[in-house]
PDB file of C-alpha atoms in Angstrom:
ATOM      1  CA  MET B   1      -8.711  15.447 -51.321  1.00  0.00           C
ATOM      2  CA  ALA B   2      -8.457  14.665 -47.611  1.00  0.00           C
ATOM      3  CA  SER B   3      -6.651  11.388 -48.318  1.00  0.00           C
ATOM      4  CA  LEU B   4      -4.242  13.125 -50.699  1.00  0.00           C
ATOM      5  CA  SER B   5      -3.493  15.741 -48.053  1.00  0.00           C
ATOM      6  CA  PHE B   6      -2.858  12.992 -45.483  1.00  0.00           C
ATOM      7  CA  LEU B   7      -0.525  11.218 -47.894  1.00  0.00           C
ATOM      8  CA  SER B   8       1.360  14.436 -48.667  1.00  0.00           C
ATOM      9  CA  SER B   9       1.864  15.124 -44.969  1.00  0.00           C
ATOM     10  CA  TYR B  10       3.072  11.571 -44.495  1.00  0.00           C
ATOM     11  CA  LEU B  11       5.650  11.871 -47.268  1.00  0.00           C
ATOM     12  CA  ILE B  12       6.958  15.138 -45.840  1.00  0.00           C
ATOM     13  CA  LEU B  13       7.293  13.611 -42.364  1.00  0.00           C
ATOM     14  CA  LEU B  14       8.895  10.495 -43.781  1.00  0.00           C
ATOM     15  CA  SER B  15      11.470  12.610 -45.583  1.00  0.00           C
ATOM     16  CA  ALA B  16      12.176  14.626 -42.445  1.00  0.00           C
ATOM     17  CA  SER B  17      12.773  11.502 -40.406  1.00  0.00           C
ATOM     18  CA  PHE B  18      14.830   9.628 -42.998  1.00  0.00           C
ATOM     19  CA  GLY B  19      18.116  10.799 -41.522  1.00  0.00           C
ATOM     20  CA  VAL B  20      17.288   9.216 -38.165  1.00  0.00           C
ATOM     21  CA  LEU B  21      15.851   6.103 -39.790  1.00  0.00           C
ATOM     22  CA  ALA B  22      18.958   5.568 -41.866  1.00  0.00           C
ATOM     23  CA  LYS B  23      21.108   5.320 -38.743  1.00  0.00           C
ATOM     24  CA  GLY B  24      19.226   2.212 -37.682  1.00  0.00           C
ATOM     25  CA  GLN B  25      19.485   3.098 -34.000  1.00  0.00           C
ATOM     26  CA  LEU B  26      16.975   3.541 -31.218  1.00  0.00           C
ATOM     27  CA  ASP B  27      16.812   7.004 -29.694  1.00  0.00           C
ATOM     28  CA  PRO B  28      14.603   8.369 -26.884  1.00  0.00           C
ATOM     29  CA  CYS B  29      14.239  11.605 -28.878  1.00  0.00           C
ATOM     30  CA  PHE B  30      13.249   9.851 -32.103  1.00  0.00           C
ATOM     31  CA  TYR B  31       9.876  11.600 -32.472  1.00  0.00           C
ATOM     32  CA  ASP B  32      10.793  14.979 -30.976  1.00  0.00           C
ATOM     33  CA  LYS B  33      11.078  16.722 -34.336  1.00  0.00           C
ATOM     34  CA  VAL B  34       8.937  14.593 -36.656  1.00  0.00           C
ATOM     35  CA  CYS B  35       5.937  14.424 -34.291  1.00  0.00           C
ATOM     36  CA  PRO B  36       6.342  16.069 -30.873  1.00  0.00           C
ATOM     37  CA  GLN B  37       2.709  15.295 -29.977  1.00  0.00           C
ATOM     38  CA  ALA B  38       3.131  11.540 -30.407  1.00  0.00           C
ATOM     39  CA  LEU B  39       4.197  10.650 -26.868  1.00  0.00           C
ATOM     40  CA  PRO B  40       1.748  12.987 -25.067  1.00  0.00           C
ATOM     41  CA  THR B  41      -1.045  11.477 -27.166  1.00  0.00           C
ATOM     42  CA  ILE B  42      -0.076   7.923 -26.197  1.00  0.00           C
ATOM     43  CA  LYS B  43       0.148   8.920 -22.527  1.00  0.00           C
ATOM     44  CA  SER B  44      -3.290  10.532 -22.549  1.00  0.00           C
ATOM     45  CA  ILE B  45      -5.040   7.510 -24.057  1.00  0.00           C
ATOM     46  CA  VAL B  46      -3.251   5.063 -21.746  1.00  0.00           C
ATOM     47  CA  GLU B  47      -4.259   7.102 -18.707  1.00  0.00           C
ATOM     48  CA  ASP B  48      -7.857   7.213 -19.921  1.00  0.00           C
ATOM     49  CA  ALA B  49      -7.925   3.452 -20.522  1.00  0.00           C
ATOM     50  CA  ILE B  50      -6.584   2.770 -17.019  1.00  0.00           C
ATOM     51  CA  LYS B  51      -9.136   5.125 -15.468  1.00  0.00           C
ATOM     52  CA  GLN B  52     -11.829   3.043 -17.136  1.00  0.00           C
ATOM     53  CA  GLU B  53     -10.228  -0.251 -16.067  1.00  0.00           C
ATOM     54  CA  ALA B  54      -7.179  -0.325 -13.800  1.00  0.00           C
ATOM     55  CA  ARG B  55      -6.358  -3.862 -14.938  1.00  0.00           C
ATOM     56  CA  MET B  56      -5.622  -2.527 -18.425  1.00  0.00           C
ATOM     57  CA  GLY B  57      -2.285  -1.154 -17.214  1.00  0.00           C
ATOM     58  CA  ALA B  58      -1.015  -4.633 -16.424  1.00  0.00           C
ATOM     59  CA  SER B  59      -2.392  -5.909 -19.731  1.00  0.00           C
ATOM     60  CA  LEU B  60      -0.522  -3.287 -21.759  1.00  0.00           C
ATOM     61  CA  LEU B  61       2.686  -4.003 -19.845  1.00  0.00           C
ATOM     62  CA  ARG B  62       2.303  -7.724 -20.515  1.00  0.00           C
ATOM     63  CA  LEU B  63       1.612  -7.062 -24.189  1.00  0.00           C
ATOM     64  CA  HIS B  64       5.065  -5.482 -24.516  1.00  0.00           C
ATOM     65  CA  PHE B  65       6.718  -8.443 -22.766  1.00  0.00           C
ATOM     66  CA  HIS B  66       4.995 -10.992 -25.010  1.00  0.00           C
ATOM     67  CA  ASP B  67       5.915  -8.969 -28.079  1.00  0.00           C
ATOM     68  CA  CYS B  68       9.603  -8.615 -27.229  1.00  0.00           C
ATOM     69  CA  PHE B  69      10.156 -12.249 -26.257  1.00  0.00           C
ATOM     70  CA  VAL B  70       9.101 -13.469 -29.715  1.00  0.00           C
ATOM     71  CA  ASN B  71      11.703 -12.476 -32.309  1.00  0.00           C
ATOM     72  CA  GLY B  72      12.187  -9.048 -30.752  1.00  0.00           C
ATOM     73  CA  CYS B  73      10.113  -5.935 -30.058  1.00  0.00           C
ATOM     74  CA  ASP B  74       8.542  -5.605 -33.485  1.00  0.00           C
ATOM     75  CA  GLY B  75       4.774  -5.421 -32.985  1.00  0.00           C
ATOM     76  CA  SER B  76       4.287  -8.929 -34.382  1.00  0.00           C
ATOM     77  CA  ILE B  77       1.924  -9.834 -31.543  1.00  0.00           C
ATOM     78  CA  LEU B  78      -0.621  -7.344 -32.896  1.00  0.00           C
ATOM     79  CA  LEU B  79      -1.129  -9.047 -36.255  1.00  0.00           C
ATOM     80  CA  ASP B  80      -4.460 -10.800 -36.775  1.00  0.00           C
ATOM     81  CA  ASP B  81      -4.757 -14.217 -38.357  1.00  0.00           C
ATOM     82  CA  THR B  82      -5.954 -14.303 -41.955  1.00  0.00           C
ATOM     83  CA  PRO B  83      -6.862 -17.220 -44.281  1.00  0.00           C
ATOM     84  CA  THR B  84      -3.247 -17.234 -45.475  1.00  0.00           C
ATOM     85  CA  PHE B  85      -1.432 -16.064 -42.342  1.00  0.00           C
ATOM     86  CA  THR B  86      -1.176 -17.391 -38.781  1.00  0.00           C
ATOM     87  CA  GLY B  87      -0.084 -14.862 -36.199  1.00  0.00           C
ATOM     88  CA  GLU B  88       0.773 -15.034 -32.507  1.00  0.00           C
ATOM     89  CA  LYS B  89      -2.534 -14.092 -30.880  1.00  0.00           C
ATOM     90  CA  ASN B  90      -3.718 -17.693 -30.719  1.00  0.00           C
ATOM     91  CA  ALA B  91      -0.444 -19.134 -29.458  1.00  0.00           C
ATOM     92  CA  ALA B  92      -0.791 -21.003 -26.159  1.00  0.00           C
ATOM     93  CA  PRO B  93       0.662 -18.193 -23.962  1.00  0.00           C
ATOM     94  CA  ASN B  94      -1.576 -15.584 -25.619  1.00  0.00           C
ATOM     95  CA  ILE B  95      -4.979 -17.042 -26.452  1.00  0.00           C
ATOM     96  CA  ASN B  96      -7.751 -15.874 -24.095  1.00  0.00           C
ATOM     97  CA  SER B  97      -5.036 -14.135 -22.127  1.00  0.00           C
ATOM     98  CA  VAL B  98      -3.169 -11.280 -23.813  1.00  0.00           C
ATOM     99  CA  ARG B  99      -5.381  -8.215 -24.183  1.00  0.00           C
ATOM    100  CA  GLY B 100      -5.317  -4.480 -24.797  1.00  0.00           C
ATOM    101  CA  PHE B 101      -5.428  -4.618 -28.587  1.00  0.00           C
ATOM    102  CA  GLU B 102      -8.349  -2.186 -28.779  1.00  0.00           C
ATOM    103  CA  VAL B 103      -6.380   0.368 -26.739  1.00  0.00           C
ATOM    104  CA  ILE B 104      -3.457   0.040 -29.158  1.00  0.00           C
ATOM    105  CA  ASP B 105      -5.902   0.598 -32.040  1.00  0.00           C
ATOM    106  CA  ARG B 106      -7.173   3.776 -30.384  1.00  0.00           C
ATOM    107  CA  ILE B 107      -3.648   5.038 -29.830  1.00  0.00           C
ATOM    108  CA  LYS B 108      -2.618   4.291 -33.410  1.00  0.00           C
ATOM    109  CA  SER B 109      -5.579   6.192 -34.852  1.00  0.00           C
ATOM    110  CA  ALA B 110      -4.983   9.197 -32.598  1.00  0.00           C
ATOM    111  CA  VAL B 111      -1.235   9.294 -33.178  1.00  0.00           C
ATOM    112  CA  ASP B 112      -1.612   9.070 -36.951  1.00  0.00           C
ATOM    113  CA  SER B 113      -4.021  11.984 -36.748  1.00  0.00           C
ATOM    114  CA  VAL B 114      -1.817  14.288 -34.668  1.00  0.00           C
ATOM    115  CA  CYS B 115       1.278  13.340 -36.669  1.00  0.00           C
ATOM    116  CA  GLY B 116      -0.445  13.894 -40.012  1.00  0.00           C
ATOM    117  CA  GLY B 117       0.643  10.505 -41.324  1.00  0.00           C
ATOM    118  CA  TYR B 118       2.025   7.062 -40.581  1.00  0.00           C
ATOM    119  CA  VAL B 119       5.067   8.055 -38.555  1.00  0.00           C
ATOM    120  CA  VAL B 120       4.863   6.120 -35.274  1.00  0.00           C
ATOM    121  CA  SER B 121       5.276   2.350 -35.435  1.00  0.00           C
ATOM    122  CA  CYS B 122       2.957  -0.052 -33.671  1.00  0.00           C
ATOM    123  CA  ALA B 123       6.001  -1.586 -31.961  1.00  0.00           C
ATOM    124  CA  ASP B 124       6.882   1.788 -30.435  1.00  0.00           C
ATOM    125  CA  ILE B 125       3.271   2.347 -29.393  1.00  0.00           C
ATOM    126  CA  VAL B 126       3.301  -0.953 -27.478  1.00  0.00           C
ATOM    127  CA  ALA B 127       6.598  -0.070 -25.790  1.00  0.00           C
ATOM    128  CA  VAL B 128       5.532   3.440 -24.779  1.00  0.00           C
ATOM    129  CA  ALA B 129       2.089   2.276 -23.637  1.00  0.00           C
ATOM    130  CA  ALA B 130       3.789  -0.215 -21.314  1.00  0.00           C
ATOM    131  CA  ARG B 131       5.981   2.507 -19.807  1.00  0.00           C
ATOM    132  CA  ASP B 132       3.049   4.903 -19.419  1.00  0.00           C
ATOM    133  CA  SER B 133       1.000   2.154 -17.752  1.00  0.00           C
ATOM    134  CA  VAL B 134       3.696   1.671 -15.121  1.00  0.00           C
ATOM    135  CA  VAL B 135       3.759   5.410 -14.445  1.00  0.00           C
ATOM    136  CA  ALA B 136      -0.043   5.717 -14.326  1.00  0.00           C
ATOM    137  CA  LEU B 137      -0.162   3.034 -11.626  1.00  0.00           C
ATOM    138  CA  GLY B 138       2.451   4.707  -9.445  1.00  0.00           C
ATOM    139  CA  GLY B 139       5.667   3.265 -10.846  1.00  0.00           C
ATOM    140  CA  PRO B 140       8.843   4.823 -12.230  1.00  0.00           C
ATOM    141  CA  SER B 141       9.258   6.522 -15.564  1.00  0.00           C
ATOM    142  CA  TYR B 142      12.204   5.760 -17.814  1.00  0.00           C
ATOM    143  CA  LYS B 143      13.412   7.164 -21.127  1.00  0.00           C
ATOM    144  CA  MET B 144      12.102   4.627 -23.607  1.00  0.00           C
ATOM    145  CA  GLN B 145      14.332   4.112 -26.620  1.00  0.00           C
ATOM    146  CA  LEU B 146      12.325   4.692 -29.805  1.00  0.00           C
ATOM    147  CA  GLY B 147      12.548   4.157 -33.545  1.00  0.00           C
ATOM    148  CA  ARG B 148      11.398   0.545 -33.827  1.00  0.00           C
ATOM    149  CA  ARG B 149       9.708  -0.514 -37.020  1.00  0.00           C
ATOM    150  CA  ASP B 150       6.993  -3.098 -37.475  1.00  0.00           C
ATOM    151  CA  ALA B 151       7.425  -6.706 -38.545  1.00  0.00           C
ATOM    152  CA  ARG B 152       5.793  -7.907 -41.744  1.00  0.00           C
ATOM    153  CA  THR B 153       5.323 -11.366 -40.304  1.00  0.00           C
ATOM    154  CA  ALA B 154       4.731 -13.251 -37.052  1.00  0.00           C
ATOM    155  CA  SER B 155       5.320 -16.745 -35.723  1.00  0.00           C
ATOM    156  CA  GLN B 156       2.872 -18.735 -33.615  1.00  0.00           C
ATOM    157  CA  ALA B 157       5.497 -21.468 -33.211  1.00  0.00           C
ATOM    158  CA  ALA B 158       8.027 -18.949 -31.885  1.00  0.00           C
ATOM    159  CA  ALA B 159       5.434 -17.571 -29.464  1.00  0.00           C
ATOM    160  CA  ASN B 160       4.744 -21.070 -28.168  1.00  0.00           C
ATOM    161  CA  ASN B 161       8.452 -21.726 -27.671  1.00  0.00           C
ATOM    162  CA  SER B 162       9.814 -18.349 -26.555  1.00  0.00           C
ATOM    163  CA  ILE B 163       7.463 -17.018 -23.877  1.00  0.00           C
ATOM    164  CA  PRO B 164       8.179 -18.486 -20.427  1.00  0.00           C
ATOM    165  CA  ALA B 165       5.256 -20.433 -18.997  1.00  0.00           C
ATOM    166  CA  PRO B 166       3.827 -20.078 -15.460  1.00  0.00           C
ATOM    167  CA  THR B 167       4.755 -23.727 -14.885  1.00  0.00           C
ATOM    168  CA  PHE B 168       8.493 -23.215 -15.446  1.00  0.00           C
ATOM    169  CA  ASP B 169      10.963 -24.093 -12.692  1.00  0.00           C
ATOM    170  CA  PHE B 170      13.773 -21.688 -11.827  1.00  0.00           C
ATOM    171  CA  ALA B 171      16.392 -23.308 -14.068  1.00  0.00           C
ATOM    172  CA  ARG B 172      14.116 -23.184 -17.082  1.00  0.00           C
ATOM    173  CA  LEU B 173      13.112 -19.583 -16.369  1.00  0.00           C
ATOM    174  CA  LEU B 174      16.734 -18.524 -16.149  1.00  0.00           C
ATOM    175  CA  SER B 175      17.638 -20.436 -19.296  1.00  0.00           C
ATOM    176  CA  ASN B 176      14.795 -18.748 -21.154  1.00  0.00           C
ATOM    177  CA  PHE B 177      15.876 -15.273 -20.097  1.00  0.00           C
ATOM    178  CA  GLU B 178      19.525 -15.978 -20.868  1.00  0.00           C
ATOM    179  CA  SER B 179      18.515 -17.142 -24.352  1.00  0.00           C
ATOM    180  CA  HIS B 180      17.238 -13.586 -24.876  1.00  0.00           C
ATOM    181  CA  GLY B 181      20.456 -12.054 -23.588  1.00  0.00           C
ATOM    182  CA  LEU B 182      18.932 -11.192 -20.224  1.00  0.00           C
ATOM    183  CA  SER B 183      20.310 -11.979 -16.774  1.00  0.00           C
ATOM    184  CA  MET B 184      19.032 -13.461 -13.528  1.00  0.00           C
ATOM    185  CA  GLN B 185      18.614  -9.926 -12.217  1.00  0.00           C
ATOM    186  CA  ASP B 186      16.502  -9.109 -15.279  1.00  0.00           C
ATOM    187  CA  LEU B 187      14.414 -12.205 -14.563  1.00  0.00           C
ATOM    188  CA  VAL B 188      13.665 -11.011 -11.030  1.00  0.00           C
ATOM    189  CA  LEU B 189      13.075  -7.403 -12.088  1.00  0.00           C
ATOM    190  CA  LEU B 190      10.812  -8.110 -15.049  1.00  0.00           C
ATOM    191  CA  SER B 191       8.888 -10.679 -13.022  1.00  0.00           C
ATOM    192  CA  GLY B 192       8.318  -7.763 -10.649  1.00  0.00           C
ATOM    193  CA  ALA B 193       5.825  -6.511 -13.229  1.00  0.00           C
ATOM    194  CA  HIS B 194       3.535  -9.032 -11.526  1.00  0.00           C
ATOM    195  CA  THR B 195       3.082  -6.370  -8.881  1.00  0.00           C
ATOM    196  CA  LEU B 196       0.275  -5.397 -11.273  1.00  0.00           C
ATOM    197  CA  GLY B 197      -2.682  -7.354 -12.528  1.00  0.00           C
ATOM    198  CA  PHE B 198      -4.374 -10.701 -12.242  1.00  0.00           C
ATOM    199  CA  ALA B 199      -3.933 -14.287 -13.375  1.00  0.00           C
ATOM    200  CA  ARG B 200      -6.523 -16.816 -14.540  1.00  0.00           C
ATOM    201  CA  CYS B 201      -7.343 -19.913 -12.523  1.00  0.00           C
ATOM    202  CA  THR B 202      -6.005 -22.124 -15.298  1.00  0.00           C
ATOM    203  CA  THR B 203      -2.510 -20.665 -14.779  1.00  0.00           C
ATOM    204  CA  PHE B 204      -2.306 -21.354 -11.043  1.00  0.00           C
ATOM    205  CA  ARG B 205      -4.578 -24.398 -10.522  1.00  0.00           C
ATOM    206  CA  GLY B 206      -1.630 -26.794 -10.625  1.00  0.00           C
ATOM    207  CA  ARG B 207       0.239 -24.860  -7.944  1.00  0.00           C
ATOM    208  CA  LEU B 208      -2.872 -24.463  -5.819  1.00  0.00           C
ATOM    209  CA  TYR B 209      -3.636 -28.193  -5.608  1.00  0.00           C
ATOM    210  CA  ASN B 210      -0.138 -29.688  -5.829  1.00  0.00           C
ATOM    211  CA  GLU B 211       2.213 -27.354  -3.952  1.00  0.00           C
ATOM    212  CA  SER B 212       0.769 -27.023  -0.465  1.00  0.00           C
ATOM    213  CA  CYS B 213       4.220 -27.032   1.118  1.00  0.00           C
ATOM    214  CA  THR B 214       5.257 -23.847  -0.646  1.00  0.00           C
ATOM    215  CA  LEU B 215       1.901 -22.022  -0.697  1.00  0.00           C
ATOM    216  CA  ASP B 216       0.567 -20.019   2.244  1.00  0.00           C
ATOM    217  CA  SER B 217      -2.372 -21.963   3.655  1.00  0.00           C
ATOM    218  CA  SER B 218      -4.690 -18.988   4.141  1.00  0.00           C
ATOM    219  CA  LEU B 219      -4.127 -17.863   0.568  1.00  0.00           C
ATOM    220  CA  ALA B 220      -4.721 -21.406  -0.668  1.00  0.00           C
ATOM    221  CA  THR B 221      -8.042 -21.548   1.156  1.00  0.00           C
ATOM    222  CA  SER B 222      -9.259 -18.315  -0.421  1.00  0.00           C
ATOM    223  CA  LEU B 223      -8.053 -19.335  -3.880  1.00  0.00           C
ATOM    224  CA  LYS B 224      -9.936 -22.639  -3.796  1.00  0.00           C
ATOM    225  CA  SER B 225     -13.195 -20.715  -3.557  1.00  0.00           C
ATOM    226  CA  ILE B 226     -12.597 -19.193  -6.995  1.00  0.00           C
ATOM    227  CA  CYS B 227     -10.504 -21.902  -8.646  1.00  0.00           C
ATOM    228  CA  PRO B 228     -12.014 -25.405  -8.375  1.00  0.00           C
ATOM    229  CA  LEU B 229      -9.897 -28.493  -8.877  1.00  0.00           C
ATOM    230  CA  GLN B 230     -11.895 -29.651 -11.892  1.00  0.00           C
ATOM    231  CA  THR B 231     -10.401 -28.542 -15.201  1.00  0.00           C
ATOM    232  CA  GLY B 232     -12.841 -26.544 -17.269  1.00  0.00           C
ATOM    233  CA  VAL B 233     -14.655 -25.145 -14.252  1.00  0.00           C
ATOM    234  CA  GLY B 234     -13.771 -21.548 -13.439  1.00  0.00           C
ATOM    235  CA  ASP B 235     -10.753 -21.571 -15.750  1.00  0.00           C
ATOM    236  CA  ASN B 236     -11.056 -17.840 -16.460  1.00  0.00           C
ATOM    237  CA  ASN B 237     -11.753 -16.743 -12.880  1.00  0.00           C
ATOM    238  CA  LEU B 238      -9.200 -14.150 -11.823  1.00  0.00           C
ATOM    239  CA  SER B 239      -7.027 -13.696  -8.764  1.00  0.00           C
ATOM    240  CA  PRO B 240      -4.617 -10.798  -8.103  1.00  0.00           C
ATOM    241  CA  LEU B 241      -0.916 -11.529  -8.479  1.00  0.00           C
ATOM    242  CA  ASP B 242      -0.242  -9.687  -5.237  1.00  0.00           C
ATOM    243  CA  GLY B 243      -2.198  -7.781  -2.598  1.00  0.00           C
ATOM    244  CA  THR B 244      -2.207  -4.452  -4.489  1.00  0.00           C
ATOM    245  CA  PRO B 245      -2.867  -5.371  -8.150  1.00  0.00           C
ATOM    246  CA  ALA B 246      -3.496  -1.781  -9.278  1.00  0.00           C
ATOM    247  CA  LYS B 247      -0.446  -0.248  -7.581  1.00  0.00           C
ATOM    248  CA  PHE B 248       3.155  -0.505  -8.719  1.00  0.00           C
ATOM    249  CA  ASP B 249       5.044  -1.357  -5.537  1.00  0.00           C
ATOM    250  CA  THR B 250       7.162  -4.105  -3.961  1.00  0.00           C
ATOM    251  CA  VAL B 251       4.315  -6.132  -2.448  1.00  0.00           C
ATOM    252  CA  TYR B 252       4.910  -8.802  -5.102  1.00  0.00           C
ATOM    253  CA  TYR B 253       8.319  -9.506  -3.573  1.00  0.00           C
ATOM    254  CA  ASP B 254       6.866  -9.367  -0.055  1.00  0.00           C
ATOM    255  CA  TRP B 255       4.397 -12.048  -1.092  1.00  0.00           C
ATOM    256  CA  LEU B 256       7.156 -14.286  -2.412  1.00  0.00           C
ATOM    257  CA  LEU B 257       8.876 -14.089   0.983  1.00  0.00           C
ATOM    258  CA  GLN B 258       5.577 -15.175   2.570  1.00  0.00           C
ATOM    259  CA  ARG B 259       5.054 -18.115   0.156  1.00  0.00           C
ATOM    260  CA  LYS B 260       2.203 -16.263  -1.521  1.00  0.00           C
ATOM    261  CA  GLY B 261       3.495 -16.313  -5.078  1.00  0.00           C
ATOM    262  CA  LEU B 262       0.382 -17.025  -7.135  1.00  0.00           C
ATOM    263  CA  LEU B 263       2.124 -18.718 -10.047  1.00  0.00           C
ATOM    264  CA  HIS B 264       4.557 -21.598  -9.774  1.00  0.00           C
ATOM    265  CA  SER B 265       7.051 -19.535 -11.779  1.00  0.00           C
ATOM    266  CA  ASP B 266       6.699 -16.637  -9.336  1.00  0.00           C
ATOM    267  CA  GLN B 267       7.444 -18.665  -6.218  1.00  0.00           C
ATOM    268  CA  GLN B 268      10.391 -20.281  -7.981  1.00  0.00           C
ATOM    269  CA  LEU B 269      12.190 -16.947  -7.614  1.00  0.00           C
ATOM    270  CA  TYR B 270      12.224 -17.396  -3.855  1.00  0.00           C
ATOM    271  CA  LYS B 271      12.660 -20.815  -2.262  1.00  0.00           C
ATOM    272  CA  GLY B 272      13.887 -19.613   1.122  1.00  0.00           C
ATOM    273  CA  ASP B 273      17.076 -21.648   1.131  1.00  0.00           C
ATOM    274  CA  GLY B 274      19.438 -18.959  -0.130  1.00  0.00           C
ATOM    275  CA  SER B 275      19.715 -20.493  -3.577  1.00  0.00           C
ATOM    276  CA  GLY B 276      18.975 -19.018  -7.002  1.00  0.00           C
ATOM    277  CA  SER B 277      17.523 -15.543  -6.855  1.00  0.00           C
ATOM    278  CA  ASP B 278      16.537 -15.568  -3.164  1.00  0.00           C
ATOM    279  CA  GLY B 279      18.925 -12.713  -2.366  1.00  0.00           C
ATOM    280  CA  LEU B 280      17.583 -10.486  -5.131  1.00  0.00           C
ATOM    281  CA  VAL B 281      13.971 -11.013  -4.053  1.00  0.00           C
ATOM    282  CA  LYS B 282      14.862 -10.058  -0.473  1.00  0.00           C
ATOM    283  CA  TYR B 283      16.815  -7.033  -1.683  1.00  0.00           C
ATOM    284  CA  TYR B 284      14.021  -5.596  -3.801  1.00  0.00           C
ATOM    285  CA  SER B 285      11.439  -6.336  -1.131  1.00  0.00           C
ATOM    286  CA  GLN B 286      13.406  -4.105   1.235  1.00  0.00           C
ATOM    287  CA  ASN B 287      14.603  -1.463  -1.257  1.00  0.00           C
ATOM    288  CA  ALA B 288      11.756   0.091  -3.231  1.00  0.00           C
ATOM    289  CA  GLY B 289      14.003   2.838  -4.597  1.00  0.00           C
ATOM    290  CA  ALA B 290      16.406   0.288  -6.045  1.00  0.00           C
ATOM    291  CA  PHE B 291      13.525  -1.629  -7.593  1.00  0.00           C
ATOM    292  CA  TRP B 292      12.189   1.567  -9.199  1.00  0.00           C
ATOM    293  CA  GLU B 293      15.549   2.386 -10.782  1.00  0.00           C
ATOM    294  CA  ASP B 294      16.538  -1.142 -11.762  1.00  0.00           C
ATOM    295  CA  PHE B 295      13.117  -2.031 -13.169  1.00  0.00           C
ATOM    296  CA  GLY B 296      13.369   0.820 -15.652  1.00  0.00           C
ATOM    297  CA  SER B 297      16.816  -0.334 -16.739  1.00  0.00           C
ATOM    298  CA  ALA B 298      15.569  -3.905 -17.198  1.00  0.00           C
ATOM    299  CA  MET B 299      12.651  -2.655 -19.288  1.00  0.00           C
ATOM    300  CA  LEU B 300      15.079  -0.789 -21.515  1.00  0.00           C
ATOM    301  CA  ARG B 301      17.169  -3.925 -21.970  1.00  0.00           C
ATOM    302  CA  MET B 302      14.082  -5.932 -22.876  1.00  0.00           C
ATOM    303  CA  GLY B 303      12.835  -3.153 -25.146  1.00  0.00           C
ATOM    304  CA  ALA B 304      16.084  -3.312 -27.102  1.00  0.00           C
ATOM    305  CA  LEU B 305      15.670  -6.994 -28.033  1.00  0.00           C
ATOM    306  CA  SER B 306      16.191  -7.339 -31.794  1.00  0.00           C
ATOM    307  CA  PRO B 307      14.305  -4.242 -32.944  1.00  0.00           C
ATOM    308  CA  LEU B 308      13.739  -3.602 -36.635  1.00  0.00           C
ATOM    309  CA  THR B 309      15.286  -0.254 -37.536  1.00  0.00           C
ATOM    310  CA  GLY B 310      16.495   1.686 -40.528  1.00  0.00           C
ATOM    311  CA  SER B 311      14.899   0.318 -43.696  1.00  0.00           C
ATOM    312  CA  ASN B 312      13.905  -3.010 -42.113  1.00  0.00           C
ATOM    313  CA  GLY B 313      10.241  -3.736 -41.546  1.00  0.00           C
ATOM    314  CA  GLU B 314       7.621  -1.047 -42.068  1.00  0.00           C
ATOM    315  CA  ILE B 315       5.425   1.501 -40.329  1.00  0.00           C
ATOM    316  CA  ARG B 316       2.029  -0.173 -40.375  1.00  0.00           C
ATOM    317  CA  MET B 317      -1.056   1.782 -41.302  1.00  0.00           C
ATOM    318  CA  ASN B 318      -3.153  -0.635 -39.255  1.00  0.00           C
ATOM    319  CA  CYS B 319      -1.489  -2.416 -36.338  1.00  0.00           C
ATOM    320  CA  ARG B 320      -3.504  -5.575 -37.033  1.00  0.00           C
ATOM    321  CA  THR B 321      -2.362  -6.071 -40.635  1.00  0.00           C
ATOM    322  CA  VAL B 322       0.741  -5.642 -42.725  1.00  0.00           C
ATOM    323  CA  ASN B 323       0.654  -2.855 -45.314  1.00  0.00           C
TER     324      ASN B 323
END
């Protein structure tokens, strides 16, 4: 009886939301009528997860980035591999790196409960959780566009080819972002998400031991104590991406000006010769208010990459598997 009641509630909610779905457009008010408790529920669980582990905020933000850069913001990154299906979790940029899936599972279960059915997509949960993580760690809020639906497939090959690597030079970074319809300013702004979180030794070892001319010597000395030269030793040891890894601020840009970018791709944004994105890095280092406002706008542009809307895709019952 309980399952029949849940199904009946779901069908009623689905009918109520059909008019919005049919438009095939994202809307910040998408869930206001069909499930007004959806967003407060996501916010509460994200805040709780970050209280338990501050690093989780950066992980949830990164999860959204890695989802959107592979065939759009469609929740494909959440799908588990099966004997007949290969997803994106074990792609090179994601394996032993992308995390937060258990938090998404918790959110999905809670949201389905308060909504009385399968109303909120996993893709929207990832997007909102990223925004709420930024806010929980002291950053700006922004009106997330909603109404994404979930992909029925995923592509490990696309994940390997579409997500920019920490070894990329500036030209390749810019080319990657432009291939997604994003600009150089978006590149600098979205890279600013590295004001939160940590990176593994394996992602910065090459810079640490091969780029002494562009890496602050005192930082290099401290990094070598946690990241040995030998591959396979300490690969998963962590170092913060800036000096305040649990606070959303502009220290990331300050560090780039001081040659303290942890990743090769980070320091490529500021070379100190006035080329490329040097001017933007300086600007956001000195103008926190502008960074706050522009970061939110860049997140909205990324969040609008090729969403599935209308009758495309599905609303998954379990974020890890297709229906």
